[in-house]
mmCIF file of C-alpha atoms and ligand atoms in Angstrom:
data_model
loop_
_atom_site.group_PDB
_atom_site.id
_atom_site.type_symbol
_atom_site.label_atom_id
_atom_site.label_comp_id
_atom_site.label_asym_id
_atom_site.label_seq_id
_atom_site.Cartn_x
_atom_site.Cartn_y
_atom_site.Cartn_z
ATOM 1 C CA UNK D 1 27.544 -13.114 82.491
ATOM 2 C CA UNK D 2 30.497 -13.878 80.505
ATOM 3 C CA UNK D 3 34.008 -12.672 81.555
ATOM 4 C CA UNK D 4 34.636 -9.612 79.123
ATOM 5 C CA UNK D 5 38.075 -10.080 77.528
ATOM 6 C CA UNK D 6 39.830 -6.570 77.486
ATOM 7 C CA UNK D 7 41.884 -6.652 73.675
ATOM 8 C CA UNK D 8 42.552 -2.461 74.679
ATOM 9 C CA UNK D 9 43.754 -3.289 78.036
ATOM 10 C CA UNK D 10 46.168 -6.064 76.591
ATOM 11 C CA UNK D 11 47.511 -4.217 74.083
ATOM 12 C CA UNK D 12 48.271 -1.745 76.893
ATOM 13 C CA UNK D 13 49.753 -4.020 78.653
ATOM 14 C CA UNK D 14 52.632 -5.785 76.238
ATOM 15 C CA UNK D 15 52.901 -2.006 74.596
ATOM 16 C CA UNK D 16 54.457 -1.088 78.120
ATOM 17 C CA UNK D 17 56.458 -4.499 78.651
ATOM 18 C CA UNK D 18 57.741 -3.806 74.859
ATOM 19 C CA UNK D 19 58.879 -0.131 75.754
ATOM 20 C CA UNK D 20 60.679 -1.232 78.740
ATOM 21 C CA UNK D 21 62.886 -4.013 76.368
ATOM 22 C CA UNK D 22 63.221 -1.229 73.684
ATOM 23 C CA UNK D 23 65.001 1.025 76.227
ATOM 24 C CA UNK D 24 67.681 -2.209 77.541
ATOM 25 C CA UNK D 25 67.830 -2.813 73.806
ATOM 26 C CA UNK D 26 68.996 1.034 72.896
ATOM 27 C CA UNK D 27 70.829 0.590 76.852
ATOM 28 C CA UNK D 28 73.197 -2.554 75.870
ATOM 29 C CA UNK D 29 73.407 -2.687 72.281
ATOM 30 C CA UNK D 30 72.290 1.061 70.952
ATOM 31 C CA UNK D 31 69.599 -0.169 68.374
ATOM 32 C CA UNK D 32 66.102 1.386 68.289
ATOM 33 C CA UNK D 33 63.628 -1.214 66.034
ATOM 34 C CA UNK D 34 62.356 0.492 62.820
ATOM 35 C CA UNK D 35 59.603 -0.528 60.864
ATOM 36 C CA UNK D 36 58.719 0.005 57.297
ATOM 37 C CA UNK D 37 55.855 -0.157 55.908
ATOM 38 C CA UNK D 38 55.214 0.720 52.254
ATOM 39 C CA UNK D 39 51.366 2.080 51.277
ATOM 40 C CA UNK D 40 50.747 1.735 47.784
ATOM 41 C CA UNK D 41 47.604 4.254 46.611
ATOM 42 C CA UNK D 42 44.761 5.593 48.740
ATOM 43 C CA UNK D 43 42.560 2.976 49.679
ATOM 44 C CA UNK D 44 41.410 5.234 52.976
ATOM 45 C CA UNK D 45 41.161 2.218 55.216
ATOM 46 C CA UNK D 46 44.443 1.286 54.338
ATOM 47 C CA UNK D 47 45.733 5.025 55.074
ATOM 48 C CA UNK D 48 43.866 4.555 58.553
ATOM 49 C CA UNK D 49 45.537 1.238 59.094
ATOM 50 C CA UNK D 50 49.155 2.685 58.196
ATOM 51 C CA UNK D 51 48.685 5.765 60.342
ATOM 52 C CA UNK D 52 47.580 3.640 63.699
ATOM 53 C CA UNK D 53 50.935 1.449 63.195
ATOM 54 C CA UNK D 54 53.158 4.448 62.898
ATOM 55 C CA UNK D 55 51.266 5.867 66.058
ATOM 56 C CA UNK D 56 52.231 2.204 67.937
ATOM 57 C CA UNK D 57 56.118 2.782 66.867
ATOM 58 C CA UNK D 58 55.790 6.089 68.318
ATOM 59 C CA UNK D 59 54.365 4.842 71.326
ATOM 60 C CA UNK D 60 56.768 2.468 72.325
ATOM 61 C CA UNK D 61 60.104 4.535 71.005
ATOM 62 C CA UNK D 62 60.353 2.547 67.644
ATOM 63 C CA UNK D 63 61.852 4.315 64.557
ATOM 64 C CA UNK D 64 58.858 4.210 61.940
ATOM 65 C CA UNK D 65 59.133 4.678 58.507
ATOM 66 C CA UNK D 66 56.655 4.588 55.535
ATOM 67 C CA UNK D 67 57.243 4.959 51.985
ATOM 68 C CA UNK D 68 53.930 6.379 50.260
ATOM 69 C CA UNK D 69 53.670 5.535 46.409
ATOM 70 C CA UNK D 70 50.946 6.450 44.050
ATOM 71 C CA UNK D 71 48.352 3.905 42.935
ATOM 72 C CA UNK D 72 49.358 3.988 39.559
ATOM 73 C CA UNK D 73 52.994 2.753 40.842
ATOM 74 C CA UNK D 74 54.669 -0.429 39.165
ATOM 75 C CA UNK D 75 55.413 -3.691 40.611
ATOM 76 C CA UNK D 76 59.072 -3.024 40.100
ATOM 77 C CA UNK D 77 58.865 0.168 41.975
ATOM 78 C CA UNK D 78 57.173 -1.330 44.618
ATOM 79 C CA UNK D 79 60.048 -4.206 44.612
ATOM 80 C CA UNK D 80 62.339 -1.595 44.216
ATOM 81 C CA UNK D 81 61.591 -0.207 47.476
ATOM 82 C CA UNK D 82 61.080 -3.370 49.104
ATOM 83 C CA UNK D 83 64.943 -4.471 48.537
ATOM 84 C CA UNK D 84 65.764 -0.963 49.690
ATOM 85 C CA UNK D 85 63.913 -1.769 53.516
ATOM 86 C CA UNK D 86 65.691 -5.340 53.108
ATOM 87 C CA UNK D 87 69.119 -3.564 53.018
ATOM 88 C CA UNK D 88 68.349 -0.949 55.180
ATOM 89 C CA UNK D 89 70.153 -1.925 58.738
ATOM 90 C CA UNK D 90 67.933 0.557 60.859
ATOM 91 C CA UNK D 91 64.702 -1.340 59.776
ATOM 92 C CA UNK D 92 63.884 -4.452 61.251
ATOM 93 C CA UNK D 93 60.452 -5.168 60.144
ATOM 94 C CA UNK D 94 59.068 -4.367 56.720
ATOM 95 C CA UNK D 95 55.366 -4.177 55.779
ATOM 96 C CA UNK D 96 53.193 -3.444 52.334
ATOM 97 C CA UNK D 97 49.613 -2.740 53.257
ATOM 98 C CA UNK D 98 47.230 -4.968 51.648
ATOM 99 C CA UNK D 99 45.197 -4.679 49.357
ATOM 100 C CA UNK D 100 47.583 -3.692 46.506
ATOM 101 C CA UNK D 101 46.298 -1.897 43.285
ATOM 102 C CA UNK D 102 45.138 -4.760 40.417
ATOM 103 C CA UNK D 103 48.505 -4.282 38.610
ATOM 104 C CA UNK D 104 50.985 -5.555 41.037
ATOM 105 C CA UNK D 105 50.838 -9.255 42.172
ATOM 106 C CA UNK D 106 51.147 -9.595 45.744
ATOM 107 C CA UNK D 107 52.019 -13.002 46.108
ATOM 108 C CA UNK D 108 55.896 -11.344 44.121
ATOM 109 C CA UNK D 109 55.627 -8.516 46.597
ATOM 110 C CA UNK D 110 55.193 -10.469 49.874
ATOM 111 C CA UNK D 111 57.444 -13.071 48.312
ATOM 112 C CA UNK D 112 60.485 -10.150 47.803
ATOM 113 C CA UNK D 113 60.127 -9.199 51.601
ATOM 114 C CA UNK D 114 63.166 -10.976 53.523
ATOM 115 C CA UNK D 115 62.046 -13.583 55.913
ATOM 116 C CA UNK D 116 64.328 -12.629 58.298
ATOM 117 C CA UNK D 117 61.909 -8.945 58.216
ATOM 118 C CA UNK D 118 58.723 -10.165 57.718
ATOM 119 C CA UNK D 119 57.156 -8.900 60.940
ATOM 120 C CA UNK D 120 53.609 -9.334 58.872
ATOM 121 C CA UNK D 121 54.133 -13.256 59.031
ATOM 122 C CA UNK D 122 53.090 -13.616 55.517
ATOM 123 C CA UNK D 123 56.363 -15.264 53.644
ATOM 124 C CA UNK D 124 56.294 -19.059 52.547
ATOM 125 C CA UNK D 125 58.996 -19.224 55.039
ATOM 126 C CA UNK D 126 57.666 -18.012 58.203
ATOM 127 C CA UNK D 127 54.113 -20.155 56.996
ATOM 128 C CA UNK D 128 56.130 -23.063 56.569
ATOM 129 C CA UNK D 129 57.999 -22.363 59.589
ATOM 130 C CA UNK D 130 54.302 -22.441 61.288
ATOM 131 C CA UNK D 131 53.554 -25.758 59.818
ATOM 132 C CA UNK D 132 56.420 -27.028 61.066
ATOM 133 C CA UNK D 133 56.253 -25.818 64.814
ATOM 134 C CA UNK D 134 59.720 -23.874 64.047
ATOM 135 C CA UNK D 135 60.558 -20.374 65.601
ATOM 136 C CA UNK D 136 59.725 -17.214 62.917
ATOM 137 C CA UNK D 137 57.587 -14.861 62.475
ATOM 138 C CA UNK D 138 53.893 -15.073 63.520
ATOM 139 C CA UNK D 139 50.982 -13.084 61.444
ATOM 140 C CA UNK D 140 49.672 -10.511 64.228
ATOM 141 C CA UNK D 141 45.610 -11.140 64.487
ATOM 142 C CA UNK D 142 46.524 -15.277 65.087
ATOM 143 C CA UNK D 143 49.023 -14.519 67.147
ATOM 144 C CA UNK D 144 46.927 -12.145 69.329
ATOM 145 C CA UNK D 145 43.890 -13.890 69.265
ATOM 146 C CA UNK D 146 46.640 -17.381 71.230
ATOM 147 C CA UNK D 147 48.032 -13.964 73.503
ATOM 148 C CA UNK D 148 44.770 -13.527 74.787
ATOM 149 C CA UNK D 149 43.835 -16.624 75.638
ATOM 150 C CA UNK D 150 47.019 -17.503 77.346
ATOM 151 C CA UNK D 151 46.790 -14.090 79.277
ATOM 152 C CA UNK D 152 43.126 -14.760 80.281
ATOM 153 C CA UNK D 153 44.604 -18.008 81.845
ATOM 154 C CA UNK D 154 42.189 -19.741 79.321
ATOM 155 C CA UNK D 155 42.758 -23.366 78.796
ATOM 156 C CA UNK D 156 43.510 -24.243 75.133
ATOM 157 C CA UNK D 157 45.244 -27.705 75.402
ATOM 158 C CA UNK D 158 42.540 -30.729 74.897
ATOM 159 C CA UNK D 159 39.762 -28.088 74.271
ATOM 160 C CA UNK D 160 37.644 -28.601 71.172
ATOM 161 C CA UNK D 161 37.944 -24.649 68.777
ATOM 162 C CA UNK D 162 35.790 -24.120 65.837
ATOM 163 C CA UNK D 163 38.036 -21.546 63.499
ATOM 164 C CA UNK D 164 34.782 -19.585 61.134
ATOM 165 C CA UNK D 165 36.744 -18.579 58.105
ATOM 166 C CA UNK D 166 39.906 -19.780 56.547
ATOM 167 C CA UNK D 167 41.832 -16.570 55.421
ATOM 168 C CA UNK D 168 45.506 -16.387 54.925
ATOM 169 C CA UNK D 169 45.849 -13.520 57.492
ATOM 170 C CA UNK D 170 43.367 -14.711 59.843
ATOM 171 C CA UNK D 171 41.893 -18.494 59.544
ATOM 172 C CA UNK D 172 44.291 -20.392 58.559
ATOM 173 C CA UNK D 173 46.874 -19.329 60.621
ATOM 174 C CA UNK D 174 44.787 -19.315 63.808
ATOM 175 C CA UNK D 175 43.420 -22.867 63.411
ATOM 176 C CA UNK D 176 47.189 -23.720 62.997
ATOM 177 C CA UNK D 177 47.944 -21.695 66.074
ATOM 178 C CA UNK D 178 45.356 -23.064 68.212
ATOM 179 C CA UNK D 179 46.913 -27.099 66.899
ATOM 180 C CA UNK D 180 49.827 -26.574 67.567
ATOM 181 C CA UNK D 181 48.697 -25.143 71.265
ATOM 182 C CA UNK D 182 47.251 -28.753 71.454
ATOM 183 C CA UNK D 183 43.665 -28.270 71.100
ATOM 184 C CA UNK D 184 41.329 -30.255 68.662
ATOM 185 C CA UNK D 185 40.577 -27.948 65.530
ATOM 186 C CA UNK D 186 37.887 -27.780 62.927
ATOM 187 C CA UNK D 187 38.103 -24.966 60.238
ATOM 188 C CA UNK D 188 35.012 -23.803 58.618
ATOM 189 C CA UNK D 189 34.329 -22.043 55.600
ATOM 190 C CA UNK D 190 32.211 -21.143 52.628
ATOM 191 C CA UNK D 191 31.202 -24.783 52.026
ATOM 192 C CA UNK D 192 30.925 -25.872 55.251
ATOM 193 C CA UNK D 193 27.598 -27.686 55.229
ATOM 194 C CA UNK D 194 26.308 -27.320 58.441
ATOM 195 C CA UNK D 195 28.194 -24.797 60.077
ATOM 196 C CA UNK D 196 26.021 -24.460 63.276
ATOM 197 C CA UNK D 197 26.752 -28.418 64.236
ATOM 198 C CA UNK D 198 30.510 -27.063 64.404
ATOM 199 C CA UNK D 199 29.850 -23.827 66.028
ATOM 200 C CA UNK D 200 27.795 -26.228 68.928
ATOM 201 C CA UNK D 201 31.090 -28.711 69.338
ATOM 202 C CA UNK D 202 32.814 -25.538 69.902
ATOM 203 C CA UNK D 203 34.260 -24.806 73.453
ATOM 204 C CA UNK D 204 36.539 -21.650 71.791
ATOM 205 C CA UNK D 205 35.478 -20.211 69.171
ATOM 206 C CA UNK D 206 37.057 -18.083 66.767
ATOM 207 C CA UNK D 207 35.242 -16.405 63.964
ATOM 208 C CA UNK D 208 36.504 -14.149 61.446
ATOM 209 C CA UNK D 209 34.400 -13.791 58.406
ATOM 210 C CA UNK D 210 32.902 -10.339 57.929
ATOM 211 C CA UNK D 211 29.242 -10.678 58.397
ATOM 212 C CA UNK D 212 27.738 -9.170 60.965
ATOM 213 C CA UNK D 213 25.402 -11.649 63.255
ATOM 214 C CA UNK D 214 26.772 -14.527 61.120
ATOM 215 C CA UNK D 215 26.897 -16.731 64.365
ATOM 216 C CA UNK D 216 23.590 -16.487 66.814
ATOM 217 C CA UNK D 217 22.687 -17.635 69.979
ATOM 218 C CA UNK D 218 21.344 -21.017 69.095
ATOM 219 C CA UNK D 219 24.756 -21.562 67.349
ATOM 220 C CA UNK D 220 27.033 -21.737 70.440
ATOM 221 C CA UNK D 221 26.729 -23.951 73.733
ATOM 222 C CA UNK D 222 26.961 -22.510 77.212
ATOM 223 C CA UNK D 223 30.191 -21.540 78.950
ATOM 224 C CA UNK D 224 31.616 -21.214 74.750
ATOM 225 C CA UNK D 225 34.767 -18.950 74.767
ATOM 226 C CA UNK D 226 34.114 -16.786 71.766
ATOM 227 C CA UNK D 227 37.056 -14.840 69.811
ATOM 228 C CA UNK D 228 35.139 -12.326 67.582
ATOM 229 C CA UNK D 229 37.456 -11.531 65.000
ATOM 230 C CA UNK D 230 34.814 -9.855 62.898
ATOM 231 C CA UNK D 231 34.994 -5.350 62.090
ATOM 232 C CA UNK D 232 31.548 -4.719 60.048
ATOM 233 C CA UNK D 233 31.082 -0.463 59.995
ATOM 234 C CA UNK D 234 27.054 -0.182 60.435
ATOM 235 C CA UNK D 235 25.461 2.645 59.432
ATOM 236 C CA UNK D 236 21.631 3.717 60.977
ATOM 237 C CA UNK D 237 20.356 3.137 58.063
ATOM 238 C CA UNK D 238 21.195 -0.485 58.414
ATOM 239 C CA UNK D 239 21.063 -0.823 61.856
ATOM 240 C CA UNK D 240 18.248 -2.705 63.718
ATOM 241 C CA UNK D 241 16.455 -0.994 66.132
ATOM 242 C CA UNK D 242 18.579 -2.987 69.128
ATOM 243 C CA UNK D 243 21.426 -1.759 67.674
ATOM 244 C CA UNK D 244 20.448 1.365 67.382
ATOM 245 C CA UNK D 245 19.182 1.600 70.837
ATOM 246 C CA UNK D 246 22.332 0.131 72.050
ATOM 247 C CA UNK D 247 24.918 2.031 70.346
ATOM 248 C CA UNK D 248 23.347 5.400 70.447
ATOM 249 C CA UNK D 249 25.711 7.098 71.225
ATOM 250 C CA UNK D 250 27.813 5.946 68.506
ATOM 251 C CA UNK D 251 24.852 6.731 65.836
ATOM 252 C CA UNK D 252 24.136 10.102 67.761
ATOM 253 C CA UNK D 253 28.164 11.028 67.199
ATOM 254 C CA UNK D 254 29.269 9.024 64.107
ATOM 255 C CA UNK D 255 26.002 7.911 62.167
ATOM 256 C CA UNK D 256 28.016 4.559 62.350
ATOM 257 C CA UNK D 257 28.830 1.831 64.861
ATOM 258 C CA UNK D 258 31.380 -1.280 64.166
ATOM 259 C CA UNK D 259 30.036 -4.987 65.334
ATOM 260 C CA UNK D 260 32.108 -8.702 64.985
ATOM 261 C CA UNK D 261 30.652 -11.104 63.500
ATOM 262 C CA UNK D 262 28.366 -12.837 66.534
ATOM 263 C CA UNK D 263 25.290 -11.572 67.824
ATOM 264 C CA UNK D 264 27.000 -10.551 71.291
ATOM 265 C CA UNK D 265 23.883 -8.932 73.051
ATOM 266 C CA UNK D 266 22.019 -12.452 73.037
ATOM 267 C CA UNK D 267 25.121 -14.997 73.175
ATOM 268 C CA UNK D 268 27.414 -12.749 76.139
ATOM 269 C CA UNK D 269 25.126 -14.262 78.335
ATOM 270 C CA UNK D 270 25.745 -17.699 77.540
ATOM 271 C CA UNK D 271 29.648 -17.240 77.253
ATOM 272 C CA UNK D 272 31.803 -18.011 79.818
ATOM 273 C CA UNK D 273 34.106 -15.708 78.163
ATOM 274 C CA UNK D 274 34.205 -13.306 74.762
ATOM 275 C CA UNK D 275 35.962 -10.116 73.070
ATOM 276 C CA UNK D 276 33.987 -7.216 72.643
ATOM 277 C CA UNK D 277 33.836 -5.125 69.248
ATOM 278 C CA UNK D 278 35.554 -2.621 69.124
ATOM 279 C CA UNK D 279 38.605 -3.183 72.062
ATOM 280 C CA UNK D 280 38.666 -6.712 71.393
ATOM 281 C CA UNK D 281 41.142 -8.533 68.562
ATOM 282 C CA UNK D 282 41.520 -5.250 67.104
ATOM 283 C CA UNK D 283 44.277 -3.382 69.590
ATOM 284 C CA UNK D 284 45.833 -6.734 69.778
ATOM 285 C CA UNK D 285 46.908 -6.777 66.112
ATOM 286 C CA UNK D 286 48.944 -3.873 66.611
ATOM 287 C CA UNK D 287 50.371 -4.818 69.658
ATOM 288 C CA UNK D 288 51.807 -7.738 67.974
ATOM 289 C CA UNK D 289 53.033 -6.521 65.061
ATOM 290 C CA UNK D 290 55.012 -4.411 67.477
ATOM 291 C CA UNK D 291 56.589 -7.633 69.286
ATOM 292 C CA UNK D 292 57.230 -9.276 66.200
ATOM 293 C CA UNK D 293 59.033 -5.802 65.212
ATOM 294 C CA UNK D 294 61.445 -6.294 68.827
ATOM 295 C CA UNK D 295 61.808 -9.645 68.342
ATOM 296 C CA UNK D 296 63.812 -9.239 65.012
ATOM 297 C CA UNK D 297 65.393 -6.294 66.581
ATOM 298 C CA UNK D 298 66.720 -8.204 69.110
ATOM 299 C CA UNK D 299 67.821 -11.159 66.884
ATOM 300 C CA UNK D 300 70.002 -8.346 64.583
ATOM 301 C CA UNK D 301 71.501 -6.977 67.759
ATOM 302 C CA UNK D 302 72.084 -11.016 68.487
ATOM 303 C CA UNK D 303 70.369 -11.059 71.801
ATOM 304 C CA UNK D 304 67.865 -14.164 70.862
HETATM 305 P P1 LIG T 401 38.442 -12.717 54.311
HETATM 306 O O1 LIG T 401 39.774 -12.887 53.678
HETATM 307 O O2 LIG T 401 37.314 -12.123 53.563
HETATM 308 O O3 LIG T 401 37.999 -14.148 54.826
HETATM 309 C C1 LIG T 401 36.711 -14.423 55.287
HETATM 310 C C2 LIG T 401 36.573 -15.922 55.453
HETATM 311 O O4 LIG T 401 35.246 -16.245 55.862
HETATM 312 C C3 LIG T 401 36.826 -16.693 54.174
HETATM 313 O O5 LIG T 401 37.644 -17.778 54.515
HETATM 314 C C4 LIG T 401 35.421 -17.140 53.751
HETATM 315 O O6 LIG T 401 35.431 -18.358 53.066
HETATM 316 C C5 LIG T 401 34.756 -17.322 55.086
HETATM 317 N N1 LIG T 401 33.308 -17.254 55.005
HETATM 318 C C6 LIG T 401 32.551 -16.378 54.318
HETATM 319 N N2 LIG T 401 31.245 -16.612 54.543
HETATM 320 C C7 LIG T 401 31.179 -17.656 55.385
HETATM 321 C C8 LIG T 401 30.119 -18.372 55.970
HETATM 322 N N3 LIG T 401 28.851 -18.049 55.751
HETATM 323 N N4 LIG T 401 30.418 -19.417 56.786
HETATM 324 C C9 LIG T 401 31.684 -19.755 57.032
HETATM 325 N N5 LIG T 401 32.756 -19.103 56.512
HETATM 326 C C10 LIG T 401 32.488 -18.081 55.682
HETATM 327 O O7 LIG T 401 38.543 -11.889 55.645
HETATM 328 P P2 LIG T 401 39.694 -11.765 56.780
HETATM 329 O O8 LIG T 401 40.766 -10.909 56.264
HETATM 330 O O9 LIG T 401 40.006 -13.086 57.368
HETATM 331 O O10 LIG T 401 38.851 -10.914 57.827
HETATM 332 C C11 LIG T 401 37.679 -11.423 58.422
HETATM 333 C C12 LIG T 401 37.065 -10.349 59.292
HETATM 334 O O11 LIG T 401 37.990 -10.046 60.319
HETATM 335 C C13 LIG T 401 36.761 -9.039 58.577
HETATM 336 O O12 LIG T 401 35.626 -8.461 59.162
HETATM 337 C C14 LIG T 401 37.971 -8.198 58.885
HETATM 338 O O13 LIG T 401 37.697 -6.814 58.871
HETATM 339 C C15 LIG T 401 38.300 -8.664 60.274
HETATM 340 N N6 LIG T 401 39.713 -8.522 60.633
HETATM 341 C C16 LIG T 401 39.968 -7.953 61.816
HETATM 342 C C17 LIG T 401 41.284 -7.834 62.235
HETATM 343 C C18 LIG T 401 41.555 -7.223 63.561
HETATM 344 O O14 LIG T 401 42.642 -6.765 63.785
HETATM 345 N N7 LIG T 401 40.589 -7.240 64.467
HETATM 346 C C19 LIG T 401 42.334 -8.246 61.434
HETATM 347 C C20 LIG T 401 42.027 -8.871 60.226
HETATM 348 C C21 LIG T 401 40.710 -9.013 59.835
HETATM 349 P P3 LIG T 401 35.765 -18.415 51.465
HETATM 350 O O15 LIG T 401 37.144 -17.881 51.311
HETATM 351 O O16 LIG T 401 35.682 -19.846 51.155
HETATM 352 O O17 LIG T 401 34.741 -17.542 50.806
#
C-alpha cells in the first residue's frame, strides 16, 4: 500500500507556521500582509476560487482585499486597478483570477502586475528569475507539489520525474522546479509519442492534464511516487460503476465526485507513495499562495 500523502494536513500545517510569523511580523514591525486579488466577471469557478483565498487570509490574520468588476469591464479598467494594488502600501501580493473575459489580453494584465507583488508567480520576471535559479516569486501548485515532497522526506535529487502536461501555471514550472531540485526531468505533452514509455522511466511522477484516468496502471512502475495534479468534477451519469460504488457517498450527497488524472484505485497499490483527489495538490495551492503573500510582506517590512 502506498504511503497516502496528506495535501489537507500540509496545508494545515504551514497555515499555522505562517500565522505564528504574521503575529512577530505585526509584533516587530506592525504590518499585517494584504492581498489583492481582482475577479473580473462571473465565471462561478473563478468566484469559488476567489472566495477560498479570501477565507485563507482570514485564516491566518492577513488583510484580504478583492476588487469585483463586471465582465463587460475594459482592459484599462482592469489596469487601472491593477496600478492602484501596485501603489497601495497595505497590499503585498496582488492577484487577477484567470481566465479573463475574451476582450482583455492577459499576457498586458499579468505583465502590469509589479514583480516585486506577484505572489501568483506569473511575471516574465519571477519566470525568468526561475530559469535562472534566482530568489522571486514561485507559482503556488509547482511550488506545493516540491513542498510536499520535501516534507514527505521524499528524495528528489538524482531521481528520474516524468512532468504530464506543460502548462504555464502548472507544467512548466514544475518540471523546472523539480531541475533545479536536481532530479532528471522529462516533460510530456500533447505530442508526446509514446507517453506510457515516459510514464514507466518515471520514479515521481507529476501529472497535470485534466483527463480523468489519463495515466493507468500499466503506465507506472512499482514503488512510482505519483503527484496527481489533476481536478475532473464527475457526475453519475458519467461515472463508472467503480466509481460510483466508491464514491457513494459523494453521488448520494452531491450527484458529483472530483478525481486527478490517474486511475488511483488500481495504481495506489503499486505506489510507494501518491496524493489523493480531493486533499491532495489542491489545499497546497492555497497554502502557498499564502507564503508567497508573507514572504513579500516581510521583504517590505525589510526583514528578508
Ligand atoms: P492546461 O493549461 O489545460 O494544461 C494541460 C496540459 O496537459 C497541456 O500542457 C496539454 O498539452 C497537456 N495534455 C493534454 N492532453 C494530454 C495527453 N493526452 N498527454 C499528455 N499531455 C497532455 O491545464 P492546467 O492549468 O495545467 O491544469 C491541469 C489540471 O490540473 C486540471 O485538471 C486543473 O483543474 C488542475 N489544476 C489543479 C490545481 C490544484 O490546485 N490542485 C491547480 C491548477 C490546475 P497541450 O498544451 O500541448 O495541449
Amino acid at each position: 500500500m502506498a504511503k497516502l500523502i496528506n495535501g489537507t494536513k500540509i496545508s494545515n500545517d504551514i497555515k499555522n507556521e505562517i500565522k505564528e510569523e504574521v503575529k512577530e511580523l505585526e509584533r516587530i514591525k506592525g504590518i499585517k500582509p494584504g492581498l489583492g486579488v481582482i475577479l473580473v466577471g462571473e465565471n462561478p469557478a473563478s468566484k469559488v476560487y476567489v472566495s477560498s483565498k479570501q477565507k485563507g487570509c482570514e485564516e491566518v490574520g492577513f488583510l484580504s482585499d478583492a476588487i469585483k468588476m463586471p465582465e463587460t469591464a475594459t482592459e484599462a479598467e482592469v489596469l487601472k486597478q491593477i496600478e492602484i494594488y501596485n501603489n497601495r502600501k497595505d497590499i503585498h501580493g496582488i492577484l487577477v483570477q484567470l481566465p479573463l473575459p475574451s476582450q482583455i489580453d492577459k499576457i498586458k494584465v499579468l505583465e502590469a502586475i509589479s514583480p516585486l507583488k506577484d505572489v501568483d508567480g506569473f511575471h516574465p520576471v519571477n519566470i525568468g528569475k526561475l530559469v535562472a535559479q534566482e530568489d522571486g516569486f514561485v507559482p503556488a501548485t509547482p511550488a506545493g507539489i516540491i513542498e510536499m515532497l520535501k516534507r514527505e522526506g521524499i528524495t528528489i535529487k538524482g531521481r528520474n520525474a516524468t512532468m504530464v502536461g506543460h502548462s504555464e501555471i502548472v507544467g512548466k514550472p514544475c518540471a523546472l522546479l523539480l531541475l533545479n531540485e536536481w532530479a532528471t526531468v522529462t516533460v510530456c505533452h500533447i505530442e508526446t509519442r509514446d507517453l506510457k514509455m515516459h510514464t514507466l522511466n518515471a520514479e515521481i511522477l507529476v501529472v497535470a492534464v485534466g483527463k480523468p484516468y489519463l495515466i493507468k496502471e500499466d503506465m507506472v512502475k512499482d514503488g512510482v511516487v505519483i503527484i496527481d495534479v489533476g481536478i475532473n468534477r464527475i457526475t453519475t451519469d458519467k461515472a463508472s460503476p467503480e466509481l460510483l460504488s466508491w464514491r457513494k457517498s459523494d453521488f448520494d450527497v452531491k450527484g458529483a465526485t472530483l478525481i486527478g488524472d490517474v486511475d488511483f484505485q488500481k495504481i495506489e497499490p503499486k505506489a510507494s507513495a501518491i496524493t489523493p483527489v480531493p486533499g491532495g495538490v489542491g489545499p497546497m495551492t492555497i497554502a502557498m499562495l499564502l507564503k508567497n503573500t508573507l514572504k513579500s510582506a516581510k521583504i517590505f517590512a525589510q526583514l528578508k
